[in-house]
Amino acid sequence: MSIQNNQKLSFTQSFEEILEAVQPMITAILTQLHIYKDFDYYRHIASIAVWRAWLKADSAKGQFSAYLYSSIKGEILNELSKEKNYRERMTVVDDETMNYILSEQEERDNQKNSNSLEMMLAELKQIERKILLLYYVEGYSDLEIANALDLSVVAIKKRRARIIQRLKHQLFRVE
């Protein structure tokens, strides 16, 4: 690839001068590789390649412009390869699909927990089920439950706490 205006590149030039001189080369490489989107990103990759080549340049190893060309093209090809591998590994899911998947999973979890809880409640003694029903479903106070079941308020509070603790332990042990 030739440099615009027949400029010769030398190892003694500053990085900025070299970068300015190779802009047409970078554009030609990007066009040759059919890069039409993320153009600025790949131009930046090329600039980094120029910087690395400028740091490693050795006059004994040959023509600097050829070394620049291969360095730039190689870095861009490496980046294209990384992008391709990333796209192959990643699955992009839109919000609607993700919400559907999450709601389905949540529904399955709720169904499993609901079935487990129903089985655990069925295993409770009748008085234990009655205490939970009156408190959580009917909205009775501890005093009202105590009067209905002919027990003390303290007994109702302790029994309810023990029942809830036992159900939590069983429910989380099942999962």
PDB file of C-alpha atoms in Angstrom:
ATOM      1  CA  MET A   1       0.000   0.000   0.000  1.00  0.00           C
ATOM      2  CA  SER A   2       1.462   3.336  -0.897  1.00  0.00           C
ATOM      3  CA  ILE A   3       1.525   6.393   1.290  1.00  0.00           C
ATOM      4  CA  GLN A   4      -0.313   9.493   0.042  1.00  0.00           C
ATOM      5  CA  ASN A   5       1.802  12.242  -1.547  1.00  0.00           C
ATOM      6  CA  ASN A   6       4.683   9.772  -1.911  1.00  0.00           C
ATOM      7  CA  GLN A   7       5.765  10.436   1.662  1.00  0.00           C
ATOM      8  CA  LYS A   8       8.527   8.179   2.886  1.00  0.00           C
ATOM      9  CA  LEU A   9       8.180   6.843   6.370  1.00  0.00           C
ATOM     10  CA  SER A  10      11.249   6.686   8.523  1.00  0.00           C
ATOM     11  CA  PHE A  11      12.001   5.457  11.993  1.00  0.00           C
ATOM     12  CA  THR A  12      13.041   8.926  13.049  1.00  0.00           C
ATOM     13  CA  GLN A  13       9.667  10.574  12.467  1.00  0.00           C
ATOM     14  CA  SER A  14       7.365  11.301  15.405  1.00  0.00           C
ATOM     15  CA  PHE A  15       4.386   9.111  16.027  1.00  0.00           C
ATOM     16  CA  GLU A  16       1.961  11.910  15.095  1.00  0.00           C
ATOM     17  CA  GLU A  17       3.660  12.404  11.717  1.00  0.00           C
ATOM     18  CA  ILE A  18       3.553   8.699  10.972  1.00  0.00           C
ATOM     19  CA  LEU A  19      -0.072   8.390  12.070  1.00  0.00           C
ATOM     20  CA  GLU A  20      -1.049  11.289   9.822  1.00  0.00           C
ATOM     21  CA  ALA A  21       0.858   9.796   6.896  1.00  0.00           C
ATOM     22  CA  VAL A  22      -0.758   6.341   7.194  1.00  0.00           C
ATOM     23  CA  GLN A  23      -4.385   7.533   7.364  1.00  0.00           C
ATOM     24  CA  PRO A  24      -4.971   6.675   3.669  1.00  0.00           C
ATOM     25  CA  MET A  25      -3.436   3.238   4.296  1.00  0.00           C
ATOM     26  CA  ILE A  26      -5.791   2.670   7.250  1.00  0.00           C
ATOM     27  CA  THR A  27      -8.796   3.732   5.151  1.00  0.00           C
ATOM     28  CA  ALA A  28      -7.720   1.373   2.356  1.00  0.00           C
ATOM     29  CA  ILE A  29      -7.353  -1.545   4.769  1.00  0.00           C
ATOM     30  CA  LEU A  30     -10.776  -0.874   6.329  1.00  0.00           C
ATOM     31  CA  THR A  31     -12.319  -0.760   2.855  1.00  0.00           C
ATOM     32  CA  GLN A  32     -10.488  -3.910   1.778  1.00  0.00           C
ATOM     33  CA  LEU A  33     -11.818  -5.751   4.854  1.00  0.00           C
ATOM     34  CA  HIS A  34     -15.360  -4.487   4.151  1.00  0.00           C
ATOM     35  CA  ILE A  35     -15.676  -2.614   7.407  1.00  0.00           C
ATOM     36  CA  TYR A  36     -18.556  -0.207   7.023  1.00  0.00           C
ATOM     37  CA  LYS A  37     -19.923   0.043  10.547  1.00  0.00           C
ATOM     38  CA  ASP A  38     -18.043   0.866  13.735  1.00  0.00           C
ATOM     39  CA  PHE A  39     -15.619   2.627  11.434  1.00  0.00           C
ATOM     40  CA  ASP A  40     -14.238   4.880  14.188  1.00  0.00           C
ATOM     41  CA  TYR A  41     -13.680   1.909  16.490  1.00  0.00           C
ATOM     42  CA  TYR A  42     -11.593   0.049  13.920  1.00  0.00           C
ATOM     43  CA  ARG A  43      -9.734   3.244  13.011  1.00  0.00           C
ATOM     44  CA  HIS A  44      -8.834   3.487  16.697  1.00  0.00           C
ATOM     45  CA  ILE A  45      -7.602  -0.152  16.659  1.00  0.00           C
ATOM     46  CA  ALA A  46      -5.469   0.767  13.637  1.00  0.00           C
ATOM     47  CA  SER A  47      -4.030   3.774  15.471  1.00  0.00           C
ATOM     48  CA  ILE A  48      -3.031   1.537  18.357  1.00  0.00           C
ATOM     49  CA  ALA A  49      -1.387  -0.830  15.884  1.00  0.00           C
ATOM     50  CA  VAL A  50       0.573   2.087  14.429  1.00  0.00           C
ATOM     51  CA  TRP A  51       1.692   3.084  17.925  1.00  0.00           C
ATOM     52  CA  ARG A  52       2.877  -0.463  18.701  1.00  0.00           C
ATOM     53  CA  ALA A  53       4.649  -0.752  15.354  1.00  0.00           C
ATOM     54  CA  TRP A  54       6.327   2.624  15.898  1.00  0.00           C
ATOM     55  CA  LEU A  55       7.584   1.465  19.312  1.00  0.00           C
ATOM     56  CA  LYS A  56       8.921  -1.851  17.957  1.00  0.00           C
ATOM     57  CA  ALA A  57      10.313  -0.544  14.670  1.00  0.00           C
ATOM     58  CA  ASP A  58      13.772  -1.780  13.731  1.00  0.00           C
ATOM     59  CA  SER A  59      15.548  -0.440  10.635  1.00  0.00           C
ATOM     60  CA  ALA A  60      17.509  -3.666  10.276  1.00  0.00           C
ATOM     61  CA  LYS A  61      14.346  -5.694   9.723  1.00  0.00           C
ATOM     62  CA  GLY A  62      13.139  -4.105   6.516  1.00  0.00           C
ATOM     63  CA  GLN A  63      10.836  -1.449   5.170  1.00  0.00           C
ATOM     64  CA  PHE A  64       8.851   0.400   7.846  1.00  0.00           C
ATOM     65  CA  SER A  65       5.756   0.958   5.670  1.00  0.00           C
ATOM     66  CA  ALA A  66       5.413  -2.791   5.018  1.00  0.00           C
ATOM     67  CA  TYR A  67       5.730  -3.482   8.732  1.00  0.00           C
ATOM     68  CA  LEU A  68       3.070  -0.850   9.461  1.00  0.00           C
ATOM     69  CA  TYR A  69       0.731  -2.312   6.868  1.00  0.00           C
ATOM     70  CA  SER A  70       0.980  -5.845   8.237  1.00  0.00           C
ATOM     71  CA  SER A  71       0.668  -4.615  11.843  1.00  0.00           C
ATOM     72  CA  ILE A  72      -2.452  -2.575  11.124  1.00  0.00           C
ATOM     73  CA  LYS A  73      -4.157  -5.270   9.101  1.00  0.00           C
ATOM     74  CA  GLY A  74      -3.223  -7.951  11.624  1.00  0.00           C
ATOM     75  CA  GLU A  75      -4.652  -5.982  14.573  1.00  0.00           C
ATOM     76  CA  ILE A  76      -7.892  -5.282  12.732  1.00  0.00           C
ATOM     77  CA  LEU A  77      -8.239  -8.944  11.716  1.00  0.00           C
ATOM     78  CA  ASN A  78      -7.625 -10.009  15.319  1.00  0.00           C
ATOM     79  CA  GLU A  79     -10.350  -7.651  16.507  1.00  0.00           C
ATOM     80  CA  LEU A  80     -12.754  -8.880  13.829  1.00  0.00           C
ATOM     81  CA  SER A  81     -12.056 -12.450  14.941  1.00  0.00           C
ATOM     82  CA  LYS A  82     -12.757 -11.544  18.580  1.00  0.00           C
ATOM     83  CA  GLU A  83     -16.016  -9.875  17.584  1.00  0.00           C
ATOM     84  CA  LYS A  84     -17.071 -12.919  15.550  1.00  0.00           C
ATOM     85  CA  ASN A  85     -16.313 -15.289  18.431  1.00  0.00           C
ATOM     86  CA  TYR A  86     -18.235 -13.045  20.816  1.00  0.00           C
ATOM     87  CA  ARG A  87     -21.298 -12.944  18.536  1.00  0.00           C
ATOM     88  CA  GLU A  88     -21.210 -16.739  18.161  1.00  0.00           C
ATOM     89  CA  ARG A  89     -21.127 -17.272  21.913  1.00  0.00           C
ATOM     90  CA  MET A  90     -23.621 -14.616  22.942  1.00  0.00           C
ATOM     91  CA  THR A  91     -27.342 -14.889  22.450  1.00  0.00           C
ATOM     92  CA  VAL A  92     -29.147 -11.593  22.386  1.00  0.00           C
ATOM     93  CA  VAL A  93     -32.624 -11.745  23.856  1.00  0.00           C
ATOM     94  CA  ASP A  94     -35.076  -8.878  23.617  1.00  0.00           C
ATOM     95  CA  ASP A  95     -36.888  -7.584  26.699  1.00  0.00           C
ATOM     96  CA  GLU A  96     -40.206  -9.196  25.797  1.00  0.00           C
ATOM     97  CA  THR A  97     -38.672 -12.662  25.444  1.00  0.00           C
ATOM     98  CA  MET A  98     -36.646 -12.234  28.642  1.00  0.00           C
ATOM     99  CA  ASN A  99     -39.747 -11.167  30.578  1.00  0.00           C
ATOM    100  CA  TYR A 100     -41.632 -14.181  29.227  1.00  0.00           C
ATOM    101  CA  ILE A 101     -38.841 -16.570  30.238  1.00  0.00           C
ATOM    102  CA  LEU A 102     -38.590 -15.042  33.705  1.00  0.00           C
ATOM    103  CA  SER A 103     -42.351 -15.082  34.235  1.00  0.00           C
ATOM    104  CA  GLU A 104     -42.531 -18.739  33.151  1.00  0.00           C
ATOM    105  CA  GLN A 105     -39.716 -19.645  35.558  1.00  0.00           C
ATOM    106  CA  GLU A 106     -41.355 -17.676  38.355  1.00  0.00           C
ATOM    107  CA  GLU A 107     -44.678 -19.381  37.667  1.00  0.00           C
ATOM    108  CA  ARG A 108     -43.039 -22.834  37.835  1.00  0.00           C
ATOM    109  CA  ASP A 109     -41.293 -21.884  41.087  1.00  0.00           C
ATOM    110  CA  ASN A 110     -44.526 -20.550  42.566  1.00  0.00           C
ATOM    111  CA  GLN A 111     -46.401 -23.681  41.511  1.00  0.00           C
ATOM    112  CA  LYS A 112     -43.735 -25.884  43.088  1.00  0.00           C
ATOM    113  CA  ASN A 113     -43.742 -23.828  46.293  1.00  0.00           C
ATOM    114  CA  SER A 114     -47.529 -23.751  46.327  1.00  0.00           C
ATOM    115  CA  ASN A 115     -47.754 -27.530  45.993  1.00  0.00           C
ATOM    116  CA  SER A 116     -45.130 -27.997  48.695  1.00  0.00           C
ATOM    117  CA  LEU A 117     -46.889 -25.576  51.015  1.00  0.00           C
ATOM    118  CA  GLU A 118     -50.257 -27.243  50.419  1.00  0.00           C
ATOM    119  CA  MET A 119     -48.771 -30.617  51.344  1.00  0.00           C
ATOM    120  CA  MET A 120     -47.180 -29.151  54.479  1.00  0.00           C
ATOM    121  CA  LEU A 121     -50.404 -27.477  55.542  1.00  0.00           C
ATOM    122  CA  ALA A 122     -52.276 -30.754  55.060  1.00  0.00           C
ATOM    123  CA  GLU A 123     -49.840 -32.412  57.497  1.00  0.00           C
ATOM    124  CA  LEU A 124     -50.583 -29.880  60.261  1.00  0.00           C
ATOM    125  CA  LYS A 125     -52.841 -30.722  63.181  1.00  0.00           C
ATOM    126  CA  GLN A 126     -56.382 -29.408  62.907  1.00  0.00           C
ATOM    127  CA  ILE A 127     -55.894 -26.802  65.636  1.00  0.00           C
ATOM    128  CA  GLU A 128     -52.687 -25.571  63.968  1.00  0.00           C
ATOM    129  CA  ARG A 129     -54.484 -25.140  60.634  1.00  0.00           C
ATOM    130  CA  LYS A 130     -57.321 -23.367  62.421  1.00  0.00           C
ATOM    131  CA  ILE A 131     -54.932 -20.910  64.111  1.00  0.00           C
ATOM    132  CA  LEU A 132     -53.300 -20.053  60.770  1.00  0.00           C
ATOM    133  CA  LEU A 133     -56.652 -19.803  58.976  1.00  0.00           C
ATOM    134  CA  LEU A 134     -58.158 -17.495  61.586  1.00  0.00           C
ATOM    135  CA  TYR A 135     -55.080 -15.271  61.786  1.00  0.00           C
ATOM    136  CA  TYR A 136     -53.932 -15.025  58.151  1.00  0.00           C
ATOM    137  CA  VAL A 137     -57.122 -15.611  56.156  1.00  0.00           C
ATOM    138  CA  GLU A 138     -59.911 -14.350  58.411  1.00  0.00           C
ATOM    139  CA  GLY A 139     -57.805 -11.567  59.962  1.00  0.00           C
ATOM    140  CA  TYR A 140     -58.631 -12.359  63.579  1.00  0.00           C
ATOM    141  CA  SER A 141     -56.454 -10.920  66.334  1.00  0.00           C
ATOM    142  CA  ASP A 142     -54.603 -13.133  68.813  1.00  0.00           C
ATOM    143  CA  LEU A 143     -57.168 -12.248  71.491  1.00  0.00           C
ATOM    144  CA  GLU A 144     -60.107 -13.242  69.240  1.00  0.00           C
ATOM    145  CA  ILE A 145     -58.426 -16.541  68.315  1.00  0.00           C
ATOM    146  CA  ALA A 146     -57.646 -17.218  71.982  1.00  0.00           C
ATOM    147  CA  ASN A 147     -61.311 -16.657  72.903  1.00  0.00           C
ATOM    148  CA  ALA A 148     -62.567 -18.815  69.996  1.00  0.00           C
ATOM    149  CA  LEU A 149     -60.254 -21.734  70.826  1.00  0.00           C
ATOM    150  CA  ASP A 150     -60.405 -21.282  74.606  1.00  0.00           C
ATOM    151  CA  LEU A 151     -56.652 -20.763  74.947  1.00  0.00           C
ATOM    152  CA  SER A 152     -54.484 -17.938  76.289  1.00  0.00           C
ATOM    153  CA  VAL A 153     -53.200 -15.141  74.047  1.00  0.00           C
ATOM    154  CA  VAL A 154     -49.604 -16.111  74.880  1.00  0.00           C
ATOM    155  CA  ALA A 155     -50.307 -19.728  73.865  1.00  0.00           C
ATOM    156  CA  ILE A 156     -51.754 -18.607  70.513  1.00  0.00           C
ATOM    157  CA  LYS A 157     -48.744 -16.359  69.789  1.00  0.00           C
ATOM    158  CA  LYS A 158     -46.244 -19.094  70.679  1.00  0.00           C
ATOM    159  CA  ARG A 159     -48.078 -21.789  68.699  1.00  0.00           C
ATOM    160  CA  ARG A 160     -48.384 -19.565  65.625  1.00  0.00           C
ATOM    161  CA  ALA A 161     -44.673 -18.658  65.790  1.00  0.00           C
ATOM    162  CA  ARG A 162     -43.686 -22.349  66.117  1.00  0.00           C
ATOM    163  CA  ILE A 163     -45.978 -23.377  63.235  1.00  0.00           C
ATOM    164  CA  ILE A 164     -44.567 -20.661  60.943  1.00  0.00           C
ATOM    165  CA  GLN A 165     -41.008 -21.550  61.933  1.00  0.00           C
ATOM    166  CA  ARG A 166     -41.632 -25.249  61.212  1.00  0.00           C
ATOM    167  CA  LEU A 167     -43.259 -24.476  57.839  1.00  0.00           C
ATOM    168  CA  LYS A 168     -40.364 -22.222  56.814  1.00  0.00           C
ATOM    169  CA  HIS A 169     -37.855 -24.882  57.772  1.00  0.00           C
ATOM    170  CA  GLN A 170     -39.718 -27.560  55.802  1.00  0.00           C
ATOM    171  CA  LEU A 171     -40.285 -25.327  52.788  1.00  0.00           C
ATOM    172  CA  PHE A 172     -36.659 -24.282  52.461  1.00  0.00           C
ATOM    173  CA  ARG A 173     -35.433 -27.814  53.133  1.00  0.00           C
ATOM    174  CA  VAL A 174     -37.573 -29.112  50.237  1.00  0.00           C
ATOM    175  CA  GLU A 175     -36.028 -26.647  47.766  1.00  0.00           C
TER     176      GLU A 175
END
